[in-house]
Amino acid sequence: MNNADNALVNQSLAHVRIVMVNTTLPANIGSALRAMKTMGLSKLVLVAPKTYPHPDIDALAAGAQDLIEQIQIVDTLEDAIRDCHIVFGTSARSRTIPWPLLDVRPAAELSIDAVLNKQQQVAIVFGREDRGLTNEELALANYHLTIPVNIDYGVLNVAQAIQVVCYEMRMAALERTTTSSTETTNAQMQVAEGVAMDWDEPLVTHQQMEEFYPHFEKMLVDIEFLDPQNPRLLPLRMRRLFGRIQLDRMEYHLLRGVFSRVQALSQGKWKKTQQDEDQPHV
């Protein structure tokens, strides 16, 4: 690989961030940085780490001082992924209800395609050393990501898992940048397996979807479709549905407009106005 190709690969990988939640051992942070540096990734976000900073981070991240200087520290997972379009939660198994689950290789391919074709931001979220991610944290992801390890001894620590994911990300980026042009004038949306089309609107971010879900739930409560005292799995299934679809900006505003109209109608507060008459149809 020449320097130009290497720079192009690393440029695409700059859109992929590694997120570590409540990490206990500083050595795992240092090892993660070393794994990332080796594979060309540069963005590490730490969510409320137990111990930071620490000499073990510098020692284990030998040669990756530039990445240490770029580490972002946030208080919550929502803060870490708010500007992302695709979020993967790493999990050995799917819990509560089945969630879209991808092995690491197809997950990497999907991620790099999203970066190159749609200029999207991608997050790979790793949980605590002793218990991984909670069900609530996993529900924030669009997909769950798993590494197909030996079922007789499927033991990976968090730094090793990060190394595997970073390797697959680099291999996917290498394949895409060396087999096709990365210059695109229009974003593309995967509308079905193997079928893509030019898309006219940018996709919404995780932060925007976190404003969407409470609005949808409040509308369902207002029309007495959802019992807030006994929601069961409805809110979680709703997240799974829209996380799988990935709304674009126009669809997002259209649906929120529908929610507001339904709420107003249910409360007897909506009156048709000339502005409504003039509103263009989407």
Tab-separated table of C-alpha atoms in Angstrom:
chain	number	residue	atom	x	y	z
A	1	MET	CA	0.000	0.000	0.000
A	2	ASN	CA	1.332	3.455	-0.876
A	3	ASN	CA	1.128	6.529	1.341
A	4	ALA	CA	-1.824	7.969	-0.569
A	5	ASP	CA	-3.902	4.794	-0.125
A	6	ASN	CA	-2.943	4.601	3.548
A	7	ALA	CA	-4.031	8.206	4.085
A	8	LEU	CA	-7.340	7.525	2.351
A	9	VAL	CA	-8.012	4.493	4.542
A	10	ASN	CA	-7.180	6.408	7.712
A	11	GLN	CA	-9.351	9.301	6.579
A	12	SER	CA	-12.362	7.009	6.297
A	13	LEU	CA	-11.590	5.405	9.665
A	14	ALA	CA	-11.575	8.860	11.277
A	15	HIS	CA	-15.382	8.690	11.067
A	16	VAL	CA	-15.448	5.599	13.295
A	17	ARG	CA	-15.151	6.106	17.047
A	18	ILE	CA	-14.510	3.583	19.796
A	19	VAL	CA	-16.565	4.180	22.946
A	20	MET	CA	-15.613	2.551	26.273
A	21	VAL	CA	-18.185	2.682	29.077
A	22	ASN	CA	-17.171	2.810	32.775
A	23	THR	CA	-13.798	1.202	32.133
A	24	THR	CA	-12.205	0.033	35.394
A	25	LEU	CA	-8.638	-0.860	34.412
A	26	PRO	CA	-6.513	1.960	32.961
A	27	ALA	CA	-4.375	-0.691	31.228
A	28	ASN	CA	-7.361	-1.584	29.043
A	29	ILE	CA	-7.605	2.026	27.891
A	30	GLY	CA	-3.921	2.058	26.989
A	31	SER	CA	-4.183	-1.281	25.178
A	32	ALA	CA	-7.248	-0.057	23.287
A	33	LEU	CA	-5.346	3.020	22.109
A	34	ARG	CA	-2.486	0.857	20.894
A	35	ALA	CA	-4.915	-1.394	19.013
A	36	MET	CA	-6.572	1.626	17.427
A	37	LYS	CA	-3.288	3.275	16.426
A	38	THR	CA	-2.094	0.057	14.772
A	39	MET	CA	-5.210	-0.108	12.612
A	40	GLY	CA	-5.534	3.609	11.814
A	41	LEU	CA	-8.429	4.595	14.079
A	42	SER	CA	-7.994	7.755	16.115
A	43	LYS	CA	-11.170	8.618	18.068
A	44	LEU	CA	-11.628	7.197	21.559
A	45	VAL	CA	-14.462	8.355	23.800
A	46	LEU	CA	-14.469	7.333	27.477
A	47	VAL	CA	-17.777	7.352	29.323
A	48	ALA	CA	-17.227	8.010	33.044
A	49	PRO	CA	-14.005	5.950	33.367
A	50	LYS	CA	-13.285	4.683	36.881
A	51	THR	CA	-9.659	5.851	36.833
A	52	TYR	CA	-8.370	8.534	34.484
A	53	PRO	CA	-5.706	9.711	33.891
A	54	HIS	CA	-3.270	6.990	34.972
A	55	PRO	CA	0.369	6.057	34.194
A	56	ASP	CA	-0.721	2.626	32.926
A	57	ILE	CA	-2.538	4.290	30.052
A	58	ASP	CA	0.658	5.966	28.855
A	59	ALA	CA	2.695	2.802	29.375
A	60	LEU	CA	0.357	0.491	27.447
A	61	ALA	CA	-0.267	3.046	24.694
A	62	ALA	CA	3.411	3.318	23.804
A	63	GLY	CA	3.742	5.250	20.540
A	64	ALA	CA	0.123	6.420	20.606
A	65	GLN	CA	0.593	9.650	22.543
A	66	ASP	CA	-1.245	11.603	19.857
A	67	LEU	CA	-4.344	9.491	20.476
A	68	ILE	CA	-4.109	10.041	24.243
A	69	GLU	CA	-4.202	13.778	23.626
A	70	GLN	CA	-7.391	13.362	21.554
A	71	ILE	CA	-9.336	11.264	24.084
A	72	GLN	CA	-12.790	12.667	24.815
A	73	ILE	CA	-14.271	12.193	28.298
A	74	VAL	CA	-18.058	12.370	28.723
A	75	ASP	CA	-20.490	11.642	31.541
A	76	THR	CA	-23.054	9.524	29.700
A	77	LEU	CA	-23.279	7.176	26.740
A	78	GLU	CA	-25.848	9.518	25.181
A	79	ASP	CA	-23.198	12.266	25.171
A	80	ALA	CA	-20.719	9.932	23.476
A	81	ILE	CA	-22.981	9.043	20.549
A	82	ARG	CA	-25.270	12.054	20.146
A	83	ASP	CA	-23.840	13.108	16.749
A	84	CYS	CA	-23.572	9.548	15.377
A	85	HIS	CA	-25.797	8.052	12.694
A	86	ILE	CA	-25.031	4.367	13.268
A	87	VAL	CA	-24.317	2.901	16.704
A	88	PHE	CA	-23.173	-0.658	17.409
A	89	GLY	CA	-23.463	-2.069	20.911
A	90	THR	CA	-21.103	-4.985	21.518
A	91	SER	CA	-22.788	-7.945	23.133
A	92	ALA	CA	-22.135	-11.663	23.486
A	93	ARG	CA	-25.855	-12.272	23.110
A	94	SER	CA	-29.072	-10.383	22.488
A	95	ARG	CA	-31.114	-9.665	25.594
A	96	THR	CA	-34.685	-8.636	26.490
A	97	ILE	CA	-35.947	-8.784	22.898
A	98	PRO	CA	-34.048	-9.831	19.758
A	99	TRP	CA	-32.151	-6.920	18.190
A	100	PRO	CA	-30.559	-6.666	14.732
A	101	LEU	CA	-27.347	-8.618	15.301
A	102	LEU	CA	-24.269	-8.529	13.069
A	103	ASP	CA	-20.974	-10.360	13.232
A	104	VAL	CA	-18.011	-8.025	13.312
A	105	ARG	CA	-17.091	-8.443	9.621
A	106	PRO	CA	-20.455	-7.447	8.074
A	107	ALA	CA	-20.724	-4.744	10.743
A	108	ALA	CA	-17.404	-3.305	9.578
A	109	GLU	CA	-18.497	-3.451	5.940
A	110	LEU	CA	-21.756	-1.660	6.752
A	111	SER	CA	-19.848	0.975	8.714
A	112	ILE	CA	-17.335	1.780	6.002
A	113	ASP	CA	-20.063	1.892	3.360
A	114	ALA	CA	-21.959	4.389	5.539
A	115	VAL	CA	-18.819	6.509	5.884
A	116	LEU	CA	-17.844	6.493	2.225
A	117	ASN	CA	-21.310	6.720	0.646
A	118	LYS	CA	-23.139	8.879	3.172
A	119	GLN	CA	-20.392	10.590	5.198
A	120	GLN	CA	-21.889	9.217	8.396
A	121	GLN	CA	-20.424	8.996	11.885
A	122	VAL	CA	-20.199	5.503	13.393
A	123	ALA	CA	-19.750	4.447	17.024
A	124	ILE	CA	-18.721	1.033	18.364
A	125	VAL	CA	-19.632	0.830	22.056
A	126	PHE	CA	-17.855	-1.478	24.496
A	127	GLY	CA	-19.087	-2.156	28.022
A	128	ARG	CA	-17.601	-2.786	31.426
A	129	GLU	CA	-14.952	-5.444	31.932
A	130	ASP	CA	-17.107	-7.485	34.312
A	131	ARG	CA	-20.613	-7.189	32.867
A	132	GLY	CA	-20.558	-5.436	29.512
A	133	LEU	CA	-23.375	-3.076	28.564
A	134	THR	CA	-26.726	-2.869	30.322
A	135	ASN	CA	-29.972	-3.608	28.500
A	136	GLU	CA	-30.758	0.113	28.539
A	137	GLU	CA	-27.403	0.936	26.925
A	138	LEU	CA	-27.805	-1.796	24.319
A	139	ALA	CA	-31.205	-0.326	23.436
A	140	LEU	CA	-29.480	2.893	22.331
A	141	ALA	CA	-27.745	1.014	19.500
A	142	ASN	CA	-29.002	0.499	15.964
A	143	TYR	CA	-27.336	-2.900	15.856
A	144	HIS	CA	-25.712	-5.339	18.223
A	145	LEU	CA	-22.252	-6.510	17.227
A	146	THR	CA	-20.725	-9.854	18.129
A	147	ILE	CA	-17.401	-11.542	17.464
A	148	PRO	CA	-17.791	-15.189	16.351
A	149	VAL	CA	-15.413	-16.746	18.873
A	150	ASN	CA	-14.840	-20.404	19.732
A	151	ILE	CA	-17.999	-21.449	21.603
A	152	ASP	CA	-15.933	-23.754	23.821
A	153	TYR	CA	-13.819	-20.846	25.045
A	154	GLY	CA	-15.287	-17.501	23.996
A	155	VAL	CA	-13.131	-15.350	26.255
A	156	LEU	CA	-11.990	-11.931	25.045
A	157	ASN	CA	-11.152	-8.995	27.268
A	158	VAL	CA	-12.301	-5.572	26.155
A	159	ALA	CA	-8.932	-4.530	24.679
A	160	GLN	CA	-8.713	-7.750	22.650
A	161	ALA	CA	-12.247	-7.223	21.368
A	162	ILE	CA	-11.358	-3.675	20.342
A	163	GLN	CA	-8.320	-5.002	18.460
A	164	VAL	CA	-10.503	-7.435	16.483
A	165	VAL	CA	-13.062	-4.750	15.644
A	166	CYS	CA	-10.380	-2.248	14.589
A	167	TYR	CA	-8.748	-4.864	12.347
A	168	GLU	CA	-12.048	-5.629	10.614
A	169	MET	CA	-12.725	-1.915	10.164
A	170	ARG	CA	-9.351	-1.465	8.504
A	171	MET	CA	-9.826	-4.472	6.232
A	172	ALA	CA	-13.242	-3.180	5.143
A	173	ALA	CA	-11.781	0.281	4.484
A	174	LEU	CA	-8.897	-1.214	2.511
A	175	GLU	CA	-11.275	-3.209	0.328
A	176	ARG	CA	-13.559	-0.259	-0.357
A	177	THR	CA	-10.850	2.300	-1.085
A	178	THR	CA	-8.842	0.045	-3.378
A	179	THR	CA	-11.725	-1.423	-5.415
A	180	SER	CA	-13.945	1.610	-6.015
A	181	SER	CA	-13.828	5.390	-6.193
A	182	THR	CA	-14.692	7.184	-2.958
A	183	GLU	CA	-15.829	10.349	-4.713
A	184	THR	CA	-19.632	10.479	-4.653
A	185	THR	CA	-21.885	13.405	-5.397
A	186	ASN	CA	-25.046	11.955	-3.841
A	187	ALA	CA	-25.600	10.000	-0.661
A	188	GLN	CA	-26.818	6.462	-1.136
A	189	MET	CA	-29.347	4.580	0.960
A	190	GLN	CA	-29.444	0.788	1.219
A	191	VAL	CA	-33.160	0.246	0.566
A	192	ALA	CA	-32.981	-3.543	0.365
A	193	GLU	CA	-30.330	-6.218	0.462
A	194	GLY	CA	-27.978	-5.531	-2.406
A	195	VAL	CA	-30.042	-2.568	-3.645
A	196	ALA	CA	-28.936	1.052	-3.150
A	197	MET	CA	-30.250	4.322	-4.508
A	198	ASP	CA	-29.333	7.985	-4.432
A	199	TRP	CA	-30.866	9.701	-1.411
A	200	ASP	CA	-31.936	13.325	-1.286
A	201	GLU	CA	-31.804	14.016	2.462
A	202	PRO	CA	-29.210	13.409	5.189
A	203	LEU	CA	-30.019	10.829	7.833
A	204	VAL	CA	-30.775	12.033	11.346
A	205	THR	CA	-28.348	11.657	14.240
A	206	HIS	CA	-28.709	9.698	17.456
A	207	GLN	CA	-29.362	12.928	19.372
A	208	GLN	CA	-32.295	13.772	17.107
A	209	MET	CA	-33.738	10.283	17.574
A	210	GLU	CA	-33.478	10.708	21.344
A	211	GLU	CA	-35.859	13.665	20.933
A	212	PHE	CA	-38.072	11.640	18.587
A	213	TYR	CA	-38.770	8.686	20.902
A	214	PRO	CA	-40.199	10.667	23.877
A	215	HIS	CA	-42.414	12.626	21.484
A	216	PHE	CA	-43.746	9.411	19.949
A	217	GLU	CA	-44.347	7.867	23.374
A	218	LYS	CA	-46.133	11.007	24.631
A	219	MET	CA	-48.400	10.944	21.584
A	220	LEU	CA	-49.237	7.280	22.229
A	221	VAL	CA	-50.043	8.127	25.842
A	222	ASP	CA	-52.235	11.069	24.779
A	223	ILE	CA	-54.365	8.842	22.559
A	224	GLU	CA	-54.436	6.159	25.290
A	225	PHE	CA	-52.615	3.619	23.162
A	226	LEU	CA	-49.714	3.346	25.627
A	227	ASP	CA	-50.175	2.933	29.374
A	228	PRO	CA	-47.263	4.825	30.973
A	229	GLN	CA	-47.660	2.741	34.138
A	230	ASN	CA	-47.368	-0.498	32.176
A	231	PRO	CA	-45.567	0.172	28.878
A	232	ARG	CA	-44.375	-3.429	28.597
A	233	LEU	CA	-41.922	-3.778	25.680
A	234	LEU	CA	-43.595	-1.277	23.369
A	235	PRO	CA	-40.999	1.546	23.769
A	236	LEU	CA	-38.162	-0.930	23.222
A	237	ARG	CA	-39.781	-2.411	20.116
A	238	MET	CA	-40.340	1.121	18.841
A	239	ARG	CA	-36.620	1.831	19.206
A	240	ARG	CA	-35.773	-1.359	17.381
A	241	LEU	CA	-38.119	-0.465	14.502
A	242	PHE	CA	-36.881	3.074	13.892
A	243	GLY	CA	-33.258	2.191	14.625
A	244	ARG	CA	-33.443	-0.375	11.849
A	245	ILE	CA	-35.111	2.013	9.392
A	246	GLN	CA	-32.854	5.057	9.921
A	247	LEU	CA	-35.009	8.097	9.195
A	248	ASP	CA	-33.815	10.903	6.971
A	249	ARG	CA	-34.340	14.540	7.911
A	250	MET	CA	-37.543	15.014	5.915
A	251	GLU	CA	-39.114	11.812	7.246
A	252	TYR	CA	-38.133	12.805	10.778
A	253	HIS	CA	-39.849	16.206	10.614
A	254	LEU	CA	-42.838	14.718	8.801
A	255	LEU	CA	-43.437	12.131	11.524
A	256	ARG	CA	-42.970	14.621	14.349
A	257	GLY	CA	-45.470	16.884	12.624
A	258	VAL	CA	-47.927	13.997	12.504
A	259	PHE	CA	-47.360	13.310	16.217
A	260	SER	CA	-48.056	16.967	17.077
A	261	ARG	CA	-51.210	17.002	14.947
A	262	VAL	CA	-52.532	13.813	16.535
A	263	GLN	CA	-51.842	15.227	20.005
A	264	ALA	CA	-53.666	18.462	19.184
A	265	LEU	CA	-56.640	16.574	17.736
A	266	SER	CA	-56.838	14.270	20.757
A	267	GLN	CA	-56.952	17.307	23.043
A	268	GLY	CA	-59.415	19.239	20.882
A	269	LYS	CA	-56.863	22.019	20.372
A	270	TRP	CA	-56.359	21.915	16.596
A	271	LYS	CA	-58.194	24.177	14.226
A	272	LYS	CA	-57.623	24.205	10.486
A	273	THR	CA	-56.023	27.449	9.314
A	274	GLN	CA	-55.088	28.998	6.000
A	275	GLN	CA	-51.506	28.119	6.789
A	276	ASP	CA	-52.509	24.457	6.866
A	277	GLU	CA	-54.291	24.874	3.536
A	278	ASP	CA	-51.161	26.369	2.012
A	279	GLN	CA	-48.789	23.788	3.464
A	280	PRO	CA	-47.217	21.803	0.618
A	281	HIS	CA	-47.727	18.066	0.495
A	282	VAL	CA	-44.584	16.008	0.951
